Amino acid sequence: MAAAARARVAHLLRQLQRAACQCPTHSHTYSQAPGLPASGKTTDYAFEMAVSNIRYGAGVTKEVGMDLQNMGAKNVCLMTDKNLSQLPPVQVVMDSLVKNGINFKVYDNVRVEPTDRSFMEAIEFAKKGAFDAYVAVGGGSTMDTCKAANLYASSPHSDFLDYVNAPIGKGKPVSVPLKPLIAVPTTSGTGSETTGVAIFDYEHLKVKTGIASRAIKPTLGLIDPLHTLHMPDRVVANSGFDVLCHALESYTALPYHMRSPCPSNPITRPAYQGSNPISDIWAIHALRIVAKYLKRAVRNPDDLEARSNMHLASAFAGIGFGNAGVHLCHGMSYPISGLVKTYKAKDYNVDHPLVPHGLSVVLTSPAVFSFTAQMSPERHLETAEILGADTHTARIPDAGPILADTLRKFLFDLDVDDGLASIGYSKADIPALVKGTLPQERVTKLAPRPQSEEDLSALFEASMKLY
């Protein structure tokens, strides 16, 4: 009798097991990510939002000394560039550090559009200083240089190429703890105060590349609109074009669930993951601000409302692209900046030829969005409408030309150079420009439409003249 009862109980338990819920919460045998077949999934199924803490307000920079005191910082590195070191934003930071008894050393040798060499000089300074916190005051060049200095000083035995994006570097994940970094942006473009990305020119190959890891994003971004009043109009325009392209590219990027490969471990999920529902909100909001305020901010240096809004738009777009990524405008911009011959942009006080980052990005935008529109025409039409196009009678196949024409008009109104030819490039340079774009796989793979070398050549050719 007892044996029969035991057999019946065992039979019931087997039936219960077979009927048990197989969802991840209740199944003890369930180890796959949702939707993952046993053979393994080739595209991602998740995205992650990572962003620095942000504080916004006119005059908020004067709180930086208190922040460092609250962090217990005893020995701080203040990074900036030679031009800014003489201007009020840096003075306000130094006054706050002194007032709050913070011991600090200044590194003002940041290069506008940094190179691997300029990164290494800053890294050497950081290693020797043994700092326990960092403050970066400046545009993207300063913030990116400071991120790199913090990373390599925290990982002193790493080779420089260890953390640099593949295929140029090894693209290793960052697993070392970094020191606190407070970023104080003085331009309204890069959004670098919110992102885990640091971009530089790799001189050996004459291309731009970078380091991308959530681990290097600033601890805090102090967004103080008073700093924007010191920007000349071309700096406002070119940094604004960076915001414009960050928003457009992240909104039209390959959707996150179509990006491959699917990471085997969360630490290898890239910072740039493809368009996603959260990044989309930030991108569209940033685009609306650009449409409303960029022209005003360029034309009137005293328009605090316009310049304040563009300062916020830079951070908004940074939150968007810092997690979704950018694609072809940025991928193609890196050789445009890296192969510059003699062009020196107006309003930039530098001793070397320079195509400002925002300009190098926006010059290809009409051609790029004409090319990508067939993959997500509704999104391209939506962005064209935000930028002022009448799309009520638009046909889906016209999405690319409509957005391209809208961008051309926008750039013409802001007195932008007439294409790549006007900054010193010709058809003869196209093979070198294409060659410089090919290593930018981290971003070009996020374009919604795959591109061949012939496609890239055609895009550069179409960008030689805009109007």
XYZ file of C-alpha atoms in Angstrom:
467
model
C 0.000 0.000 0.000
C 2.757 2.444 0.957
C 4.641 1.637 -2.250
C 1.535 2.321 -4.369
C 1.010 5.674 -2.611
C 4.618 6.657 -3.194
C 4.333 5.761 -6.874
C 1.151 7.841 -7.192
C 2.836 10.861 -5.508
C 5.838 10.526 -7.817
C 3.494 10.354 -10.853
C 1.641 13.522 -9.705
C 4.928 15.374 -9.157
C 6.054 14.510 -12.691
C 2.750 15.809 -14.076
C 3.101 19.029 -12.079
C 6.643 19.492 -13.350
C 5.522 19.090 -16.959
C 2.715 21.605 -16.453
C 4.912 24.093 -14.576
C 5.238 27.622 -15.881
C 8.329 27.950 -18.064
C 8.644 31.743 -17.758
C 12.016 33.108 -16.512
C 10.606 33.942 -13.075
C 9.247 30.480 -12.263
C 11.434 28.115 -14.235
C 14.577 26.881 -12.498
C 15.889 25.460 -15.743
C 15.388 28.655 -17.776
C 18.750 30.248 -18.534
C 18.234 31.866 -21.934
C 17.423 35.518 -22.526
C 13.803 36.065 -23.670
C 13.398 35.030 -27.278
C 16.809 33.353 -27.424
C 16.690 30.037 -29.247
C 18.947 27.274 -27.947
C 21.254 27.909 -30.899
C 21.871 31.476 -29.707
C 20.402 34.758 -30.975
C 22.303 36.788 -33.543
C 20.791 40.214 -32.814
C 20.398 41.985 -29.473
C 17.181 41.851 -27.475
C 17.849 44.610 -24.917
C 19.212 48.123 -24.571
C 20.671 49.972 -21.605
C 20.430 53.648 -20.669
C 23.511 55.183 -19.092
C 23.942 58.902 -18.512
C 25.939 61.181 -16.234
C 24.251 63.109 -13.465
C 23.433 66.569 -14.809
C 22.885 69.882 -13.024
C 21.619 72.867 -15.019
C 21.373 76.541 -14.082
C 22.864 79.957 -14.744
C 25.868 80.299 -12.417
C 25.879 76.636 -11.329
C 29.652 76.400 -12.014
C 30.412 78.117 -8.722
C 29.187 74.972 -6.913
C 32.036 72.817 -8.264
C 34.290 73.374 -5.241
C 31.533 72.256 -2.882
C 30.913 69.162 -5.027
C 34.581 68.179 -4.805
C 34.571 68.814 -1.067
C 31.475 66.589 -0.749
C 33.326 63.874 -2.665
C 36.264 64.146 -0.268
C 38.651 65.166 -3.068
C 42.079 66.248 -1.845
C 44.130 66.543 -5.049
C 42.299 67.649 -8.198
C 43.320 67.913 -11.858
C 41.717 70.872 -13.683
C 41.873 70.391 -17.461
C 41.236 73.064 -20.075
C 42.804 74.561 -23.209
C 45.076 77.577 -23.661
C 42.298 79.890 -24.936
C 39.824 79.058 -22.196
C 42.411 79.273 -19.441
C 42.224 83.069 -19.842
C 38.405 83.273 -19.909
C 35.733 83.591 -17.177
C 34.541 79.929 -17.099
C 37.946 78.679 -15.900
C 38.298 81.608 -13.513
C 34.916 80.810 -11.928
C 36.001 77.174 -11.415
C 39.359 78.161 -9.887
C 37.693 80.697 -7.567
C 35.302 77.981 -6.356
C 38.154 75.511 -5.761
C 40.176 78.076 -3.815
C 37.156 79.208 -1.789
C 36.440 75.604 -0.769
C 40.045 74.762 0.065
C 40.547 72.281 -2.793
C 44.155 71.607 -3.758
C 44.448 71.494 -7.577
C 46.843 71.552 -10.535
C 45.962 73.018 -13.937
C 46.607 71.225 -17.226
C 45.881 73.733 -20.016
C 47.591 71.952 -22.886
C 44.461 70.297 -24.311
C 44.496 70.336 -28.117
C 41.339 71.440 -29.937
C 40.484 68.286 -31.944
C 42.808 66.046 -29.875
C 45.243 63.496 -31.268
C 46.641 60.287 -29.792
C 49.787 62.287 -28.966
C 47.873 65.061 -27.164
C 45.878 62.396 -25.251
C 49.126 60.725 -24.169
C 50.604 64.004 -22.914
C 47.510 64.565 -20.763
C 47.632 60.942 -19.567
C 51.277 61.390 -18.525
C 50.347 64.524 -16.538
C 47.506 62.623 -14.838
C 49.708 59.647 -13.944
C 52.387 61.868 -12.386
C 49.814 63.918 -10.459
C 48.167 60.948 -8.711
C 44.868 62.870 -8.671
C 41.779 61.708 -6.806
C 39.319 63.740 -8.930
C 39.162 65.625 -12.243
C 37.417 68.744 -13.543
C 37.157 69.346 -17.306
C 36.270 72.890 -18.414
C 35.775 73.332 -22.150
C 34.250 71.793 -25.244
C 34.286 68.175 -26.336
C 38.055 68.216 -26.848
C 38.708 69.010 -23.185
C 36.087 66.655 -21.782
C 37.261 63.778 -24.003
C 40.925 64.383 -23.118
C 40.052 64.372 -19.421
C 38.090 61.103 -19.749
C 41.114 59.450 -21.385
C 43.500 60.828 -18.747
C 41.283 59.513 -15.954
C 40.974 56.090 -17.615
C 44.671 55.456 -18.262
C 45.827 56.957 -14.952
C 43.375 54.519 -13.276
C 44.715 51.649 -15.395
C 48.440 52.544 -15.491
C 49.678 49.258 -16.929
C 47.333 49.268 -19.939
C 48.669 49.868 -23.423
C 47.122 52.928 -25.103
C 45.402 50.824 -27.792
C 43.851 48.439 -25.243
C 40.704 50.553 -24.826
C 40.624 52.195 -28.273
C 37.733 51.077 -30.475
C 38.300 48.120 -32.785
C 39.492 47.646 -35.483
C 42.144 50.313 -34.761
C 42.511 49.305 -31.104
C 41.588 46.237 -29.062
C 38.313 47.644 -27.729
C 38.706 45.935 -24.339
C 35.895 46.497 -21.812
C 36.815 48.819 -18.934
C 36.734 46.962 -15.618
C 38.916 49.236 -13.444
C 37.307 51.821 -11.117
C 37.841 55.442 -12.247
C 38.108 58.638 -10.215
C 35.220 61.154 -10.101
C 35.136 63.538 -13.091
C 33.092 66.753 -13.189
C 32.547 68.157 -16.695
C 31.771 71.841 -17.275
C 30.869 72.291 -20.974
C 31.547 75.712 -22.495
C 30.207 74.903 -25.980
C 26.772 73.660 -27.022
C 27.469 70.697 -29.237
C 29.223 67.541 -28.188
C 27.073 66.482 -25.245
C 30.320 64.948 -23.957
C 29.315 65.828 -20.384
C 26.693 63.044 -20.616
C 28.479 60.317 -22.596
C 31.062 57.570 -22.195
C 32.844 58.461 -25.432
C 36.243 60.133 -26.042
C 37.209 60.945 -29.647
C 40.686 61.705 -31.036
C 42.714 61.774 -34.274
C 44.903 58.705 -34.651
C 47.755 60.403 -36.459
C 49.418 57.255 -37.818
C 46.346 56.436 -39.937
C 45.097 60.029 -40.295
C 41.641 59.012 -39.036
C 39.512 59.804 -36.040
C 38.645 57.022 -33.635
C 37.934 56.912 -29.928
C 37.199 55.086 -26.715
C 33.601 54.138 -25.940
C 32.607 52.768 -22.548
C 29.928 53.650 -20.013
C 32.696 53.481 -17.396
C 34.360 56.708 -18.604
C 31.298 58.967 -18.553
C 31.584 61.968 -16.200
C 30.254 61.639 -12.682
C 28.517 65.011 -13.018
C 27.919 67.515 -15.801
C 27.514 71.162 -14.724
C 25.561 72.842 -17.526
C 25.900 76.594 -17.013
C 24.333 78.685 -19.809
C 26.394 81.750 -18.800
C 29.423 80.097 -20.450
C 27.731 80.162 -23.859
C 27.911 83.956 -23.966
C 31.665 83.696 -24.603
C 31.246 81.705 -27.853
C 31.818 83.461 -31.221
C 29.057 82.928 -33.820
C 30.875 80.290 -35.935
C 31.595 78.235 -32.826
C 27.887 78.445 -31.918
C 26.923 77.390 -35.454
C 29.371 74.496 -35.773
C 28.668 73.138 -32.299
C 24.939 73.443 -33.060
C 25.410 71.337 -36.203
C 26.841 68.598 -34.011
C 23.630 68.658 -31.939
C 21.580 68.576 -35.159
C 23.415 65.499 -36.476
C 23.482 63.740 -33.091
C 19.686 64.011 -33.016
C 19.094 63.049 -36.665
C 21.545 60.142 -36.677
C 20.478 58.596 -33.368
C 16.785 58.842 -34.368
C 17.385 57.170 -37.750
C 19.977 54.611 -36.560
C 19.450 50.876 -36.924
C 16.952 49.792 -34.203
C 18.651 48.206 -31.175
C 16.949 44.821 -31.696
C 18.409 44.584 -35.218
C 22.002 45.243 -34.126
C 24.361 42.301 -34.022
C 26.064 40.520 -32.439
C 23.991 39.800 -29.360
C 26.410 40.194 -26.429
C 27.260 37.069 -24.459
C 27.832 39.227 -21.364
C 26.297 42.640 -20.474
C 29.782 44.205 -20.136
C 30.291 43.739 -23.882
C 27.017 45.436 -24.879
C 28.316 48.563 -26.673
C 27.664 52.123 -25.539
C 26.184 52.755 -29.007
C 23.305 50.282 -29.226
C 21.011 51.536 -32.012
C 17.841 53.608 -31.898
C 15.585 52.774 -28.961
C 12.413 54.187 -27.397
C 14.201 56.218 -24.696
C 16.904 57.733 -26.921
C 14.212 58.611 -29.485
C 12.503 60.948 -27.010
C 15.717 62.873 -26.290
C 16.698 63.057 -29.977
C 13.362 64.479 -31.120
C 13.253 66.981 -28.259
C 16.787 68.163 -29.070
C 15.844 68.532 -32.741
C 12.854 70.738 -31.881
C 15.114 73.028 -29.849
C 17.664 73.235 -32.695
C 14.884 74.158 -35.129
C 13.605 76.884 -32.831
C 16.790 78.375 -31.362
C 19.986 77.640 -33.339
C 19.639 80.487 -35.848
C 18.844 82.951 -33.041
C 21.815 81.720 -30.973
C 24.195 82.210 -33.930
C 22.908 85.636 -34.933
C 22.711 87.268 -31.518
C 25.444 86.607 -28.920
C 23.344 88.293 -26.212
C 20.272 86.096 -26.744
C 20.572 84.216 -23.452
C 17.285 82.361 -24.022
C 18.468 80.930 -27.352
C 21.976 80.118 -26.139
C 20.664 78.570 -22.899
C 18.295 76.343 -24.842
C 21.053 75.230 -27.221
C 23.213 74.383 -24.194
C 20.419 72.133 -22.921
C 19.792 70.702 -26.400
C 23.422 69.591 -26.517
C 22.914 67.573 -23.326
C 19.547 66.211 -24.502
C 21.036 65.013 -27.799
C 23.998 63.618 -25.819
C 21.660 61.453 -23.743
C 20.061 60.248 -26.968
C 23.123 59.481 -29.083
C 25.231 58.434 -26.073
C 23.043 55.338 -25.902
C 21.682 54.952 -29.453
C 24.831 55.996 -31.308
C 25.405 57.942 -34.506
C 26.039 56.609 -38.014
C 27.197 57.840 -41.425
C 27.543 61.617 -40.955
C 29.884 60.970 -38.046
C 31.652 57.997 -39.628
C 32.410 60.056 -42.752
C 33.311 63.173 -40.747
C 36.351 61.595 -39.135
C 38.525 61.488 -42.287
C 37.170 64.926 -43.297
C 38.676 66.289 -40.068
C 41.729 64.014 -40.096
C 42.863 64.688 -43.674
C 42.478 68.488 -43.515
C 45.131 70.285 -45.587
C 45.143 74.057 -45.090
C 41.573 74.991 -44.088
C 41.330 77.073 -40.912
C 37.857 77.752 -39.640
C 36.807 81.294 -38.827
C 36.525 82.159 -35.099
C 38.814 79.284 -33.985
C 42.056 80.483 -32.433
C 44.315 77.529 -33.283
C 47.796 77.185 -34.785
C 46.979 74.199 -37.024
C 44.610 73.542 -39.968
C 41.188 72.690 -38.558
C 37.794 71.554 -39.796
C 35.605 71.903 -36.671
C 33.871 68.657 -35.792
C 30.311 69.972 -36.238
C 31.150 71.332 -39.686
C 32.787 68.068 -40.810
C 29.657 66.209 -39.717
C 26.994 68.427 -41.250
C 28.534 68.849 -44.724
C 27.584 65.282 -45.676
C 24.133 65.343 -44.030
C 22.029 66.116 -47.144
C 23.644 63.257 -49.084
C 23.556 60.839 -46.117
C 19.867 61.264 -45.275
C 18.934 61.070 -48.935
C 20.718 57.688 -48.923
C 19.260 56.295 -45.662
C 15.659 57.514 -46.060
C 14.375 54.404 -47.847
C 14.909 52.353 -44.671
C 12.784 54.516 -42.337
C 11.039 57.119 -44.544
C 8.488 58.072 -41.874
C 11.250 59.083 -39.453
C 13.045 61.085 -42.151
C 9.810 62.936 -43.024
C 9.077 63.567 -39.341
C 12.483 65.195 -38.817
C 12.138 67.249 -42.020
C 8.816 68.587 -40.736
C 10.374 69.554 -37.384
C 13.073 71.469 -39.310
C 10.444 73.443 -41.206
C 9.424 71.386 -44.265
C 5.796 71.182 -45.366
C 5.216 67.427 -45.523
C 1.401 67.356 -45.760
C 1.377 66.230 -49.385
C 4.698 64.372 -49.241
C 4.976 60.887 -50.692
C 6.962 58.207 -48.868
C 9.548 57.840 -51.703
C 10.261 61.599 -51.456
C 11.360 61.442 -47.800
C 15.094 61.534 -48.638
C 15.031 64.461 -51.081
C 12.691 66.443 -48.785
C 14.967 66.084 -45.732
C 18.072 66.783 -47.863
C 16.558 69.988 -49.283
C 15.421 71.078 -45.818
C 18.962 70.609 -44.486
C 20.506 72.494 -47.432
C 18.204 75.466 -46.801
C 19.013 75.358 -43.074
C 22.763 75.379 -43.781
C 22.493 78.075 -46.456
C 20.594 80.346 -44.021
C 23.477 79.911 -41.552
C 26.149 80.781 -44.125
C 27.811 77.344 -44.148
C 30.676 76.618 -46.563
C 29.440 75.221 -49.887
C 30.390 71.578 -49.436
C 33.664 69.680 -49.160
C 35.156 71.512 -52.149
C 35.000 74.795 -50.243
C 37.121 73.401 -47.384
C 39.872 72.121 -49.676
C 38.776 68.696 -50.961
C 38.360 67.523 -54.563
C 37.288 64.333 -56.356
C 40.905 63.189 -56.215
C 40.608 62.971 -52.401
C 37.587 60.654 -52.414
C 39.552 57.342 -52.270
C 41.441 58.591 -49.190
C 38.215 59.815 -47.574
C 36.579 56.424 -48.182
C 39.631 54.627 -46.809
C 39.423 56.781 -43.669
C 35.728 55.930 -43.229
C 36.143 52.145 -43.440
C 37.692 51.724 -39.937
C 34.693 53.559 -38.401
C 32.654 50.359 -38.216
C 31.474 51.112 -34.686
C 29.265 53.874 -36.105
C 28.856 53.047 -39.806
C 27.324 49.664 -38.892
C 24.551 51.567 -37.112
C 23.405 53.173 -40.378
C 19.956 51.786 -41.209
C 21.141 51.037 -44.760
C 24.358 49.044 -45.353
C 26.899 50.809 -47.555
C 29.590 49.618 -49.955
C 32.810 51.463 -50.783
C 31.072 52.600 -53.998
C 28.185 53.995 -51.938
C 30.626 55.913 -49.709
C 32.411 57.313 -52.798
C 29.077 58.501 -54.194
C 28.152 60.138 -50.861
C 31.465 62.029 -50.693
C 31.064 63.107 -54.326
C 27.500 64.324 -53.670
C 28.827 66.333 -50.706
C 31.485 68.245 -52.694
C 28.944 70.998 -53.413
C 25.780 71.673 -51.425
C 23.944 74.546 -53.080
